[in-house]
PDB file of C-alpha atoms and ligand atoms in Angstrom:
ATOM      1  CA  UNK E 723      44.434 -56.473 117.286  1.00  0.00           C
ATOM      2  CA  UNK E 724      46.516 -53.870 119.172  1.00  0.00           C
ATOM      3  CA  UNK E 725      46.019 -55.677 123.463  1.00  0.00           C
ATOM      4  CA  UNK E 726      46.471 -51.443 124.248  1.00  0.00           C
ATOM      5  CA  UNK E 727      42.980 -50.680 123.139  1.00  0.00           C
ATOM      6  CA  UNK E 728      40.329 -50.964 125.885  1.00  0.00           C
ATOM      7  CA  UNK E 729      37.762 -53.143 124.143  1.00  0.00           C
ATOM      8  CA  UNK E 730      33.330 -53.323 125.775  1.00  0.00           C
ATOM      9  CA  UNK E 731      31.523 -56.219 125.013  1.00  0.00           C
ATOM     10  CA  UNK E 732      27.591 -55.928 124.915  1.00  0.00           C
ATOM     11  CA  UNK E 733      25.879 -59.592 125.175  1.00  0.00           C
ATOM     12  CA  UNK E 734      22.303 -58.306 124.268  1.00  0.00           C
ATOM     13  CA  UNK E 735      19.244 -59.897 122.695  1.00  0.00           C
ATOM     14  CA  UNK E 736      17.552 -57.498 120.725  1.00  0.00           C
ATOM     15  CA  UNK E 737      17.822 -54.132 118.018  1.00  0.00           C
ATOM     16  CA  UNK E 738      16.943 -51.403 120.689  1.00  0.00           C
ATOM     17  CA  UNK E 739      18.557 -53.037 124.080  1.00  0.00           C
ATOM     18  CA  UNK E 740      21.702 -51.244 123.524  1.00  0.00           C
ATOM     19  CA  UNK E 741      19.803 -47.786 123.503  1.00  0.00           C
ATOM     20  CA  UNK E 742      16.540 -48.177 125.840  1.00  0.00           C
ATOM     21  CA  UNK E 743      19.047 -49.914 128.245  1.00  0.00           C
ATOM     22  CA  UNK E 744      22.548 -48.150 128.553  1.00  0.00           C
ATOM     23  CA  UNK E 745      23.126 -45.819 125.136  1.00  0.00           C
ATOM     24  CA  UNK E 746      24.615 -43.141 127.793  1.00  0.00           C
ATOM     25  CA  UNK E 747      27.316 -45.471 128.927  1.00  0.00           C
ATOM     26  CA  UNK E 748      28.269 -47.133 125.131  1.00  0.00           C
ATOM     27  CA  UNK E 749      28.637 -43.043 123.991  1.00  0.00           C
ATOM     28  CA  UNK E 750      31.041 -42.047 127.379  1.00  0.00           C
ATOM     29  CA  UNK E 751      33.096 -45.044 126.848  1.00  0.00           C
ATOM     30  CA  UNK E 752      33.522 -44.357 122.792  1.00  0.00           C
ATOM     31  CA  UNK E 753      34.087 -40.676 124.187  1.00  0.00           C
ATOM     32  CA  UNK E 754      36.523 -41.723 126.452  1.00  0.00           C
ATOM     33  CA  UNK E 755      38.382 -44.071 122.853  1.00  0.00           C
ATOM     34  CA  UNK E 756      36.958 -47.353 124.305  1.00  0.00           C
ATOM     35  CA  UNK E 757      35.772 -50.014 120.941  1.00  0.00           C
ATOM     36  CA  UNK E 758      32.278 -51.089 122.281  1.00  0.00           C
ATOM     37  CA  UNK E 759      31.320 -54.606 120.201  1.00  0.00           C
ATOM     38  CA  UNK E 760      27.682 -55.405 120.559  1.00  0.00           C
ATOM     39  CA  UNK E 761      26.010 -58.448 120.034  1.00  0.00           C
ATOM     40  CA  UNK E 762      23.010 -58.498 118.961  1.00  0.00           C
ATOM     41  CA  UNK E 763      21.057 -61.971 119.115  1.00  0.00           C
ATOM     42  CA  UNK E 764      17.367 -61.691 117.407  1.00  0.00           C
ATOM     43  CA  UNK E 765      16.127 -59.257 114.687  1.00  0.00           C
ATOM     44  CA  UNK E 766      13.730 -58.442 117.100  1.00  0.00           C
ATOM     45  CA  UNK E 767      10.649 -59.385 114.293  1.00  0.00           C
ATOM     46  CA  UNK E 768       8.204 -59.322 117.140  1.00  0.00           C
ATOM     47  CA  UNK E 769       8.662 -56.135 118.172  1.00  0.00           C
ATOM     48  CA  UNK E 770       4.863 -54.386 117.610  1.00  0.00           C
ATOM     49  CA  UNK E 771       5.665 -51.580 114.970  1.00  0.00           C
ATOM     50  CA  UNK E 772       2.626 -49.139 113.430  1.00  0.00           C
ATOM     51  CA  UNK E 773       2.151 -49.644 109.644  1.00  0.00           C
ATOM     52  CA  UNK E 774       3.687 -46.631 108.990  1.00  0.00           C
ATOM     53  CA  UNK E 775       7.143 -47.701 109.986  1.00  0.00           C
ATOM     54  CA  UNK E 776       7.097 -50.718 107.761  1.00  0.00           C
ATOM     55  CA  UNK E 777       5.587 -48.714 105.093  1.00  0.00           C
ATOM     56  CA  UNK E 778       9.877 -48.105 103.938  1.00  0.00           C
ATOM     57  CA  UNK E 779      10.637 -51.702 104.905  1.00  0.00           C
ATOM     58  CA  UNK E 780      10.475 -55.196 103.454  1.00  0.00           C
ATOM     59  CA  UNK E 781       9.515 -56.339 106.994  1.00  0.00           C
ATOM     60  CA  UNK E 782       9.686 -56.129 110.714  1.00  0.00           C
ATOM     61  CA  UNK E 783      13.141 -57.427 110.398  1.00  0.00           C
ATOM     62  CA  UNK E 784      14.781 -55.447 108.325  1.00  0.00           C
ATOM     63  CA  UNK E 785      13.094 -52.484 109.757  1.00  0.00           C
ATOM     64  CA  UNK E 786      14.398 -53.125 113.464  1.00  0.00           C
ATOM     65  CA  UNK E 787      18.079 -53.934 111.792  1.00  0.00           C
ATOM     66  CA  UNK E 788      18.054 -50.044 109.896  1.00  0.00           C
ATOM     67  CA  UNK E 789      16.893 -48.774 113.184  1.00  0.00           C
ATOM     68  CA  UNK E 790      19.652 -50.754 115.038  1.00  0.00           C
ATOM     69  CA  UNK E 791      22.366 -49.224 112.416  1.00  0.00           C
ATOM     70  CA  UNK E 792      21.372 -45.623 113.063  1.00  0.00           C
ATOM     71  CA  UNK E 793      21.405 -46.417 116.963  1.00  0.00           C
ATOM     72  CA  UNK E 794      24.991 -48.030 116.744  1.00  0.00           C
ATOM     73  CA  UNK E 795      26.137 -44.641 114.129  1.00  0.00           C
ATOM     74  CA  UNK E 796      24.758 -42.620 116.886  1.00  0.00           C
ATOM     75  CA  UNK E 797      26.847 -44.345 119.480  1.00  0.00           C
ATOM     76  CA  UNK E 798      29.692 -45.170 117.548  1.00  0.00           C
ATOM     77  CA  UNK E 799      29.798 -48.997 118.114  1.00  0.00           C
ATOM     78  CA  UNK E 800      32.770 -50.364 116.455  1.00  0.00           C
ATOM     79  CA  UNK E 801      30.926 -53.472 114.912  1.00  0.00           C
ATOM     80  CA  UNK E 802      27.625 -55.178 115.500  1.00  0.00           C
ATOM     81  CA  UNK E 803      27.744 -59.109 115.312  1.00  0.00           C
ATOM     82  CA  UNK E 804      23.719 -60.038 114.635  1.00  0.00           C
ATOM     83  CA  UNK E 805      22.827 -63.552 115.732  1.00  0.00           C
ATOM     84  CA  UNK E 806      20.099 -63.995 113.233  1.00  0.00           C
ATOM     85  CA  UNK E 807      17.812 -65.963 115.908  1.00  0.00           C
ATOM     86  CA  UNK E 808      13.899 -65.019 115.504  1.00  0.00           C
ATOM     87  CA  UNK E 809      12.793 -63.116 118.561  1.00  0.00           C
ATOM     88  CA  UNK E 810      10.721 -65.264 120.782  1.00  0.00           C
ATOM     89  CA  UNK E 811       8.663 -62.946 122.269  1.00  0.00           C
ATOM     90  CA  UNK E 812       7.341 -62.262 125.887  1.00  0.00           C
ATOM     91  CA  UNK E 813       6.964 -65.455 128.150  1.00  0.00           C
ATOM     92  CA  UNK E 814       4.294 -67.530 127.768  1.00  0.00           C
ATOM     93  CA  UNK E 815       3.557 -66.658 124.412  1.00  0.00           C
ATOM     94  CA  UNK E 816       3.435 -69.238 121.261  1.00  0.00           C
ATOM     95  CA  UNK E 817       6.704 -67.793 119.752  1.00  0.00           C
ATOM     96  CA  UNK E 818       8.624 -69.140 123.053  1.00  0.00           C
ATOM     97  CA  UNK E 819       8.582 -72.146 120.975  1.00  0.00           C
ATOM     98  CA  UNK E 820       9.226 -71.086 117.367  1.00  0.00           C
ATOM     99  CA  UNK E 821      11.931 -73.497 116.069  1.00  0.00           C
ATOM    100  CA  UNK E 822      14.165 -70.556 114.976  1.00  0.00           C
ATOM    101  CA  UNK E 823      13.672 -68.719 118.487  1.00  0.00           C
ATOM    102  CA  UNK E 824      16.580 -67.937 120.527  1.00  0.00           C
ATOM    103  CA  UNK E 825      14.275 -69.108 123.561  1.00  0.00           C
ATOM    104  CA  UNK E 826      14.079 -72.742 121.646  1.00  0.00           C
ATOM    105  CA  UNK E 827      17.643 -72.864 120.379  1.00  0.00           C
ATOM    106  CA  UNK E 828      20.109 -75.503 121.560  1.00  0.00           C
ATOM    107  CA  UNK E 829      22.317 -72.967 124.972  1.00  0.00           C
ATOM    108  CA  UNK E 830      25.240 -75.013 123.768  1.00  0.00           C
ATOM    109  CA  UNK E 831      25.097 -73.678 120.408  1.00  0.00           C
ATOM    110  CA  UNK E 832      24.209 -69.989 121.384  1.00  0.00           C
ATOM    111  CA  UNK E 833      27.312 -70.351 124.305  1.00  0.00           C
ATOM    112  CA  UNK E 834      29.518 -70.981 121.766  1.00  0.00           C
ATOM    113  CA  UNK E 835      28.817 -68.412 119.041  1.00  0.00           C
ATOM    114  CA  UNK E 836      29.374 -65.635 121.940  1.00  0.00           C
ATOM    115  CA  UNK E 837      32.606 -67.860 123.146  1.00  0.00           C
ATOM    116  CA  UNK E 838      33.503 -67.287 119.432  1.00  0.00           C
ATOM    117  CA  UNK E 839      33.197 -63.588 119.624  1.00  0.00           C
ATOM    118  CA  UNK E 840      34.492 -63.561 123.037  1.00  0.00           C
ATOM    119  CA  UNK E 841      37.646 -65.120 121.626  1.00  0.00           C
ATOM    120  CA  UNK E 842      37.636 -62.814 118.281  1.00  0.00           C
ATOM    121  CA  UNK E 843      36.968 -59.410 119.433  1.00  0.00           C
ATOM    122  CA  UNK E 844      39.196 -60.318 122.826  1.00  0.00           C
ATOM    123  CA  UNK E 845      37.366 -57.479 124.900  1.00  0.00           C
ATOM    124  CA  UNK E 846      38.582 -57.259 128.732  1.00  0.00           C
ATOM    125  CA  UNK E 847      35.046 -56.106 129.893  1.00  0.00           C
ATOM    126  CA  UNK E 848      31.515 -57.864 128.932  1.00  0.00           C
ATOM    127  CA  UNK E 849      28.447 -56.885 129.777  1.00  0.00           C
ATOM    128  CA  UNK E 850      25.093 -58.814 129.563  1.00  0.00           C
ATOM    129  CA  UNK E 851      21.598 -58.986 131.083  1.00  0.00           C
ATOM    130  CA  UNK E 852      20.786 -59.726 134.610  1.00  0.00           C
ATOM    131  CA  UNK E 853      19.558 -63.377 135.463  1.00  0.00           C
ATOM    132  CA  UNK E 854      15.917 -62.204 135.237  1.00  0.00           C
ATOM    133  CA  UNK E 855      16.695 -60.604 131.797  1.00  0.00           C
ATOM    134  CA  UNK E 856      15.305 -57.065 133.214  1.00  0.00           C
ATOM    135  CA  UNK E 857      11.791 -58.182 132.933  1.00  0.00           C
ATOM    136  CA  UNK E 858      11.107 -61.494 132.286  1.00  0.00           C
ATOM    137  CA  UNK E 859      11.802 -61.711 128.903  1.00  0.00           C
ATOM    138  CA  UNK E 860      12.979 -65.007 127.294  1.00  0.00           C
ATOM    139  CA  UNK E 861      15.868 -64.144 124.934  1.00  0.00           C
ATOM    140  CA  UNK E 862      17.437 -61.766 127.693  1.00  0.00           C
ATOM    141  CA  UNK E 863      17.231 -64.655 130.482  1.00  0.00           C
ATOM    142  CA  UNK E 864      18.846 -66.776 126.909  1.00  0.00           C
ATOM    143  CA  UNK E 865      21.831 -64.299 126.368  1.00  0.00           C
ATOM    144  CA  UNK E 866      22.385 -64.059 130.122  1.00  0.00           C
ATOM    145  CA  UNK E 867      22.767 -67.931 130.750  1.00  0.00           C
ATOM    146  CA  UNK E 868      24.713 -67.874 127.259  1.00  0.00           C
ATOM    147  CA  UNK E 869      26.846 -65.084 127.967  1.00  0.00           C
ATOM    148  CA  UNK E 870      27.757 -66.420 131.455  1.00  0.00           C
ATOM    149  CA  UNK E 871      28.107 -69.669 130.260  1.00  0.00           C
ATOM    150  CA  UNK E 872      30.486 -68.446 127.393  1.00  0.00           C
ATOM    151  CA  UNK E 873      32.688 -65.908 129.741  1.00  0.00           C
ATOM    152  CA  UNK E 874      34.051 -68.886 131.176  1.00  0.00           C
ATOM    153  CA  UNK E 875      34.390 -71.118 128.186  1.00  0.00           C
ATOM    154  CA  UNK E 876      36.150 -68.759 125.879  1.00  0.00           C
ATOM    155  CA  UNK E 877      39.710 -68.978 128.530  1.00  0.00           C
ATOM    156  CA  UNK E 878      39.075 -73.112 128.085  1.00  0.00           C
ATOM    157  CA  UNK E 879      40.876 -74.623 125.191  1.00  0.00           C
ATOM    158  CA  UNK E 880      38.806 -77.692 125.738  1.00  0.00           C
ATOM    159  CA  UNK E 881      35.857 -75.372 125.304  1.00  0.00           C
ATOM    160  CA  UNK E 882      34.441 -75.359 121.478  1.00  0.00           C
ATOM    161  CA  UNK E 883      37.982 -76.680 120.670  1.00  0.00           C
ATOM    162  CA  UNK E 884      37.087 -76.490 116.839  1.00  0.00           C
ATOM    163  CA  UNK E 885      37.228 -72.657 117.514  1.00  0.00           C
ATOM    164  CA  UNK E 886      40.764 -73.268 118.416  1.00  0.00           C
ATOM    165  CA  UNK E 887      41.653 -75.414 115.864  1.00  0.00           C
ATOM    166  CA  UNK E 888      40.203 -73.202 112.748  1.00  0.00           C
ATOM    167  CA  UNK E 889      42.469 -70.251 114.546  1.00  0.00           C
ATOM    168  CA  UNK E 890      41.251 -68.330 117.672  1.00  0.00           C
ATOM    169  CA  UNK E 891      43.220 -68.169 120.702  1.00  0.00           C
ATOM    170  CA  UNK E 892      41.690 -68.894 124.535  1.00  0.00           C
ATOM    171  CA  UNK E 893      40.834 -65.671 125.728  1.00  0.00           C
ATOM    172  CA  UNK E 894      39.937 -64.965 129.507  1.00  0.00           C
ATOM    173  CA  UNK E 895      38.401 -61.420 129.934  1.00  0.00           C
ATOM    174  CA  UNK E 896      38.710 -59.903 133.304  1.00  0.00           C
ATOM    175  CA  UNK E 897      35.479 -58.593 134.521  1.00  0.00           C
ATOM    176  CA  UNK E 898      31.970 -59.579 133.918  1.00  0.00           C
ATOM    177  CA  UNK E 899      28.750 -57.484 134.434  1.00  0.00           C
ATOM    178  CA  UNK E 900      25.002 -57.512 134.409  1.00  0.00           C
ATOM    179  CA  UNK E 901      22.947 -54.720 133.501  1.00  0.00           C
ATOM    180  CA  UNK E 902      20.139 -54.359 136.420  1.00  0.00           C
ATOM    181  CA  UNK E 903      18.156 -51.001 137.116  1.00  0.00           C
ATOM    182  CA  UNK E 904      17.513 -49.994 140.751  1.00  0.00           C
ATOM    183  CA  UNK E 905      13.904 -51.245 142.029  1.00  0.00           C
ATOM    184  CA  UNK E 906      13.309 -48.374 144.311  1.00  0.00           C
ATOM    185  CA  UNK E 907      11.099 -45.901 141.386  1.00  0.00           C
ATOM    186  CA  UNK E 908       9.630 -49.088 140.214  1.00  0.00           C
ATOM    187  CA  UNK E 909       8.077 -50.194 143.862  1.00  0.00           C
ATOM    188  CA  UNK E 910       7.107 -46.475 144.452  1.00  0.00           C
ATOM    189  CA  UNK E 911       5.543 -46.921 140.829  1.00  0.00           C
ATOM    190  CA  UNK E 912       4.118 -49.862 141.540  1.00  0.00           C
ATOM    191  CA  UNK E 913       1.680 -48.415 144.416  1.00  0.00           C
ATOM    192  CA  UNK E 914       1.180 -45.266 142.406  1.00  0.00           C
ATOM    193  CA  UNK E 915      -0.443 -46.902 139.279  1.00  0.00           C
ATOM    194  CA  UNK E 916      -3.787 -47.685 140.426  1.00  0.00           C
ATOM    195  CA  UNK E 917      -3.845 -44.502 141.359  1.00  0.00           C
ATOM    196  CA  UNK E 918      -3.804 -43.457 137.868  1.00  0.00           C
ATOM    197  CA  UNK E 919      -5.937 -46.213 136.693  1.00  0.00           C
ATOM    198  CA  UNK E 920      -2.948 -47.895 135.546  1.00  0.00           C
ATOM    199  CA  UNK E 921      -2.667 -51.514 135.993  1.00  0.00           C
ATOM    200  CA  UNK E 922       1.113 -52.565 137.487  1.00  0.00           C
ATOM    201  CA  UNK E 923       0.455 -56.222 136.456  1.00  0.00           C
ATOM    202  CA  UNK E 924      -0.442 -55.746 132.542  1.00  0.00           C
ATOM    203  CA  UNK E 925       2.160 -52.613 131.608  1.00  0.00           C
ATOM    204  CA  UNK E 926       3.199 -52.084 127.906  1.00  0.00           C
ATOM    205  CA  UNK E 927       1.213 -51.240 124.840  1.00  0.00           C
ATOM    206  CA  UNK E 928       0.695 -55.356 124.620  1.00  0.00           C
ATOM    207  CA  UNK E 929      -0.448 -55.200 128.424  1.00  0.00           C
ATOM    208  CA  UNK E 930       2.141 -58.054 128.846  1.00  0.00           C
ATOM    209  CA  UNK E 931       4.441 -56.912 131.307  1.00  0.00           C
ATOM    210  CA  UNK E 932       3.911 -57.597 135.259  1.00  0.00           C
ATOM    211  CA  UNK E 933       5.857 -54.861 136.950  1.00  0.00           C
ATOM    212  CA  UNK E 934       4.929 -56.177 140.228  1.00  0.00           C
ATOM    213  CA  UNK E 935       7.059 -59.621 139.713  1.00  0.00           C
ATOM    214  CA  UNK E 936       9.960 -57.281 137.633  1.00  0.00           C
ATOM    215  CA  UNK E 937      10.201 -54.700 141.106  1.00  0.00           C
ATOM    216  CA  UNK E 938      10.251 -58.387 143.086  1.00  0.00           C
ATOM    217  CA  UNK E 939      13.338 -59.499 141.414  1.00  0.00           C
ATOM    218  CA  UNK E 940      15.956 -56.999 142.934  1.00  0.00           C
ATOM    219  CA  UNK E 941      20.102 -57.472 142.025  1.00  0.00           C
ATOM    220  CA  UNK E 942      22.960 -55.522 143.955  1.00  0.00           C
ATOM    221  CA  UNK E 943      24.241 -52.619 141.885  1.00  0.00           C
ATOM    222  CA  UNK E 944      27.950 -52.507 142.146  1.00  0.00           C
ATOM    223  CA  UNK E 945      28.718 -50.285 139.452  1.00  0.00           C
ATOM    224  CA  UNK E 946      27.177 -46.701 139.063  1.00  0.00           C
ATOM    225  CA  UNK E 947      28.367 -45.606 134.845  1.00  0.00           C
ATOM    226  CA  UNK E 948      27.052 -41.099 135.039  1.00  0.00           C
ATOM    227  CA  UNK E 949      26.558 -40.178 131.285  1.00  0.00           C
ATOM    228  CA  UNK E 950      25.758 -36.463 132.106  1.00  0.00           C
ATOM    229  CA  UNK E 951      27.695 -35.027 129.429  1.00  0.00           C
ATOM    230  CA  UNK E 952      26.088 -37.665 126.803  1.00  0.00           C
ATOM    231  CA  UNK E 953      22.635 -37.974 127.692  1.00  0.00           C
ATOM    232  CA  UNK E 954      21.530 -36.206 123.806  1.00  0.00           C
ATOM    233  CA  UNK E 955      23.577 -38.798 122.398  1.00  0.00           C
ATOM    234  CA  UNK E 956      22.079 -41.596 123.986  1.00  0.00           C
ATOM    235  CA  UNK E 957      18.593 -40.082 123.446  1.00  0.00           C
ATOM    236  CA  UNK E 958      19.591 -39.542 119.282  1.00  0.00           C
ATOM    237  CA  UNK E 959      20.462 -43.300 119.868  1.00  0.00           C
ATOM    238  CA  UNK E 960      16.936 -44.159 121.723  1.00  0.00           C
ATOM    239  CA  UNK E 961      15.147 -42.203 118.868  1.00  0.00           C
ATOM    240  CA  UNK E 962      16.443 -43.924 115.865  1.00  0.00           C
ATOM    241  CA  UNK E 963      14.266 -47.033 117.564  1.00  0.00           C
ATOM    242  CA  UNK E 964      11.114 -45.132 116.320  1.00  0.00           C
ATOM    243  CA  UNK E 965       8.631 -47.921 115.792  1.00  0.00           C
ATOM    244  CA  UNK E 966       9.110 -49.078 119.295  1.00  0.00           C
ATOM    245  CA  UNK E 967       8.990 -45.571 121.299  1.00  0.00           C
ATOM    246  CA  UNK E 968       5.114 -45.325 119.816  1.00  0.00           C
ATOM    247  CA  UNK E 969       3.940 -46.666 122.917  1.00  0.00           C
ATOM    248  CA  UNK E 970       6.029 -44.451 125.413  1.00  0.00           C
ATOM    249  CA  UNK E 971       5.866 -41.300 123.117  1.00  0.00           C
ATOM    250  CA  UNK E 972       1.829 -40.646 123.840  1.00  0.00           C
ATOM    251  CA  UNK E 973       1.016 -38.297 126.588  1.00  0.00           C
ATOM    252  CA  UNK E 974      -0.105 -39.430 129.370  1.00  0.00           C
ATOM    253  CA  UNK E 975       0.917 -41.688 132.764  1.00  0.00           C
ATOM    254  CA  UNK E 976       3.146 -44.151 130.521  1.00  0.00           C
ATOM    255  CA  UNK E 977       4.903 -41.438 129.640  1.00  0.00           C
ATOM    256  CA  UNK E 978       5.065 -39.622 133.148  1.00  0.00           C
ATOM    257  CA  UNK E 979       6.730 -43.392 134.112  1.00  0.00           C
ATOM    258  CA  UNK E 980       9.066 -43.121 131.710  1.00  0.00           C
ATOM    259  CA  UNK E 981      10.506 -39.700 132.833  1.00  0.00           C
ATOM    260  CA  UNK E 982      10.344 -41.309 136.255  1.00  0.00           C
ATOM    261  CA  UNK E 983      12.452 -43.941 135.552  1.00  0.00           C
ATOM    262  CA  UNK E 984      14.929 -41.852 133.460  1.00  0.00           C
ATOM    263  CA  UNK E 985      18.134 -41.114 135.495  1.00  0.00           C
ATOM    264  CA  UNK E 986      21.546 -39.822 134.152  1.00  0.00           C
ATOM    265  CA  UNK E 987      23.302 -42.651 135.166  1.00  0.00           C
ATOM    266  CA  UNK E 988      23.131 -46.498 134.069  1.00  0.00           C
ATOM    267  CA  UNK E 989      23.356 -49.304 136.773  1.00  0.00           C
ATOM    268  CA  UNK E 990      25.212 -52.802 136.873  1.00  0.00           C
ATOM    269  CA  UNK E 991      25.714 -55.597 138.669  1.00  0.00           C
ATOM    270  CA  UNK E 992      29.400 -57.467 139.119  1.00  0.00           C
ATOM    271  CA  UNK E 993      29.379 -61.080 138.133  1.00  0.00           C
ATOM    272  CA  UNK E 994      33.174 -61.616 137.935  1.00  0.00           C
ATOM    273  CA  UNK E 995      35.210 -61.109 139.877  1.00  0.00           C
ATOM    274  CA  UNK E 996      33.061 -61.876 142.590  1.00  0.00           C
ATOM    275  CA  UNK E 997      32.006 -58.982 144.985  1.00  0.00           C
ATOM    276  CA  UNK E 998      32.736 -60.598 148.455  1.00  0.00           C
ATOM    277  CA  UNK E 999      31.317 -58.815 151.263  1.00  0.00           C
ATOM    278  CA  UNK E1000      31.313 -55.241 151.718  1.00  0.00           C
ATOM    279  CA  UNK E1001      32.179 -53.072 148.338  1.00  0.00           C
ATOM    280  CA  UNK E1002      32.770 -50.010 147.121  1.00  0.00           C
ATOM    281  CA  UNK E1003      30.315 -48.952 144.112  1.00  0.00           C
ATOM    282  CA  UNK E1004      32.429 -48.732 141.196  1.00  0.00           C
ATOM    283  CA  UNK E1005      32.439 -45.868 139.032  1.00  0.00           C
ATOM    284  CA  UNK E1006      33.818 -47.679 135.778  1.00  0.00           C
ATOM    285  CA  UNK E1007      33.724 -50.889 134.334  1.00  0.00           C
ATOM    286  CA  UNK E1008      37.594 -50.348 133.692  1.00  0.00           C
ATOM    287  CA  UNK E1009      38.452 -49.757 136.949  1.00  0.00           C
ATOM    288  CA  UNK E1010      41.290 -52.283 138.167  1.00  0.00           C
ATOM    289  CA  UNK E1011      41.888 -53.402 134.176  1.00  0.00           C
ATOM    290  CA  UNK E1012      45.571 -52.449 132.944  1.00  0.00           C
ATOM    291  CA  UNK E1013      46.151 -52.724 129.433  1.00  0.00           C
ATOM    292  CA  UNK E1014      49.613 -51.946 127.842  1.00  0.00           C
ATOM    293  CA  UNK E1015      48.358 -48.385 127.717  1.00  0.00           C
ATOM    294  CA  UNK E1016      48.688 -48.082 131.212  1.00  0.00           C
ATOM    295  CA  UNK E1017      44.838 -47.532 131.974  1.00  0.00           C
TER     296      UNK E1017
HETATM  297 ZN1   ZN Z 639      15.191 -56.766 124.557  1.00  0.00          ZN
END
């Protein structure tokens, strides 16, 4: 692997995060000849699709992977590595504790198959969910602690030393980051809803997601990523994930919210290195990395 090429990591939990979350920065930085890897850690089987999506489809699975593959063509993600864990749904609900969840699977053994790729695809920037997973939801709070977890391991030779012995090298990427959105929209939001007859506390088409706890949980955005010139990409990218947009697409205040809360610019949080004190906001998640290419 040439150590020239600027290489993105995406730690991510399930087929659509990579679009509804931050398609406008993947398709600036494959613009701009960075390889953006994405892992992708659930097929995402409990995502509610309409009977006509699944009418082409085997199941929910295999649905939600095609829809993934036309997102990532859209994009131009160099490889997707797919975890294979079953989706364990919003919190509190049975699935949580599914023996094939990601939610219920041993954090040593999900640490190390991201130290694995860590090690393998060698990428100098990874990005992952905030601690809070966005909203609350289990497998994003799993891929965060994994994720952060494995960003320190993979530099350890002591670390999933098998991995080392069957080949990889230690690898120590230099910059870590968390995908967080800004909470100011979603307070104003918030207080608007019952406005509309909306309830804030039971949003979604499932009614199981409290925006009043998500707008509580607020992270420090240290990195602002524009996507101006690639926001039809990124919404090519959103629209390959079909079966989930249903909700959002019909008229009315859900989809007034969404236009709220779109913005031509996607939002993260530095883990590593540390942001002591007072900080500039970065404008890329290269800035300060050198490769051989002289970046
Ligand atoms: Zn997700």
């Amino acid at each position: 692997m040439r150590e020239d090429t600027r290489r993105l990591l995406l730690s991510l939990a399930h087929p659509d995060d990579e679009s509804f979350g931050m398609g406008g920065t993947i398709a600036r930085y494959v613009d701009e000849g960075v390889e953006v890897y994405l892992i992708c850690a659930t097929n995402g089987e409990l995502g509610a699709a309409d009977p006509e999506f699944l009418e082409k489809y085997g199941s929910v699975t295999e649905l939600r992977l095609a829809e993934l593959r036309c997102a990532a063509e859209k994009l131009g993600i160099t490889r997707i590595y797919t975890l294979g864990y079953r989706d364990s749904g919003m919190a509190g609900s049975p699935d949580n504790a599914h023996p094939d969840s990601l939610a219920a699977a041993d954090p040593d053994e999900v640490a190390g198959r991201v130290t694995e790729i860590i090690r393998e695809v060698r990428p100098q920037v990874v990005v992952t969910f905030d601690p809070f997973g966005g909203y609350g939801h289990p497998d994003h709070i799993a891929m965060h602690r994994a994720t952060v977890r494995a960003f320190h391991a993979a530099p350890d030779p002591t670390q999933y030393p098998e991995q080392i012995e069957a080949g990889l090298q230690p690898y120590r990427p230099r910059k870590l980051y968390y995908h967080t959105f800004d909470r100011r929209w979603l307070r104003f939001a918030v207080r608007v809803m019952p406005l509309l007859g909306q309830n804030p506390e039971q949003f979604g088409r499932n009614k199981d997601i409290n925006l009043r706890v998500i707008a509580a949980h607020e992270y420090p955005i240290h990195a602002r990523i524009a996507f101006d010139r690639y926001t039809e990409i990124a919404r090519q990218a959103r629209d390959c994930h079909a079966s989930q947009l249903a909700g959002f697409a019909r008229p009315g205040p859900l989809q007034w919210l969404r236009h709220l809360l779109e913005t031509n610019e996607d939002t993260f949080m530095r883990a590593y290195p540390p942001v002591n004190g007072a900080y500039e906001c970065e404008r890329d998640l290269f800035e300060g990395v050198h490769t051989d290419a002289g970046q």
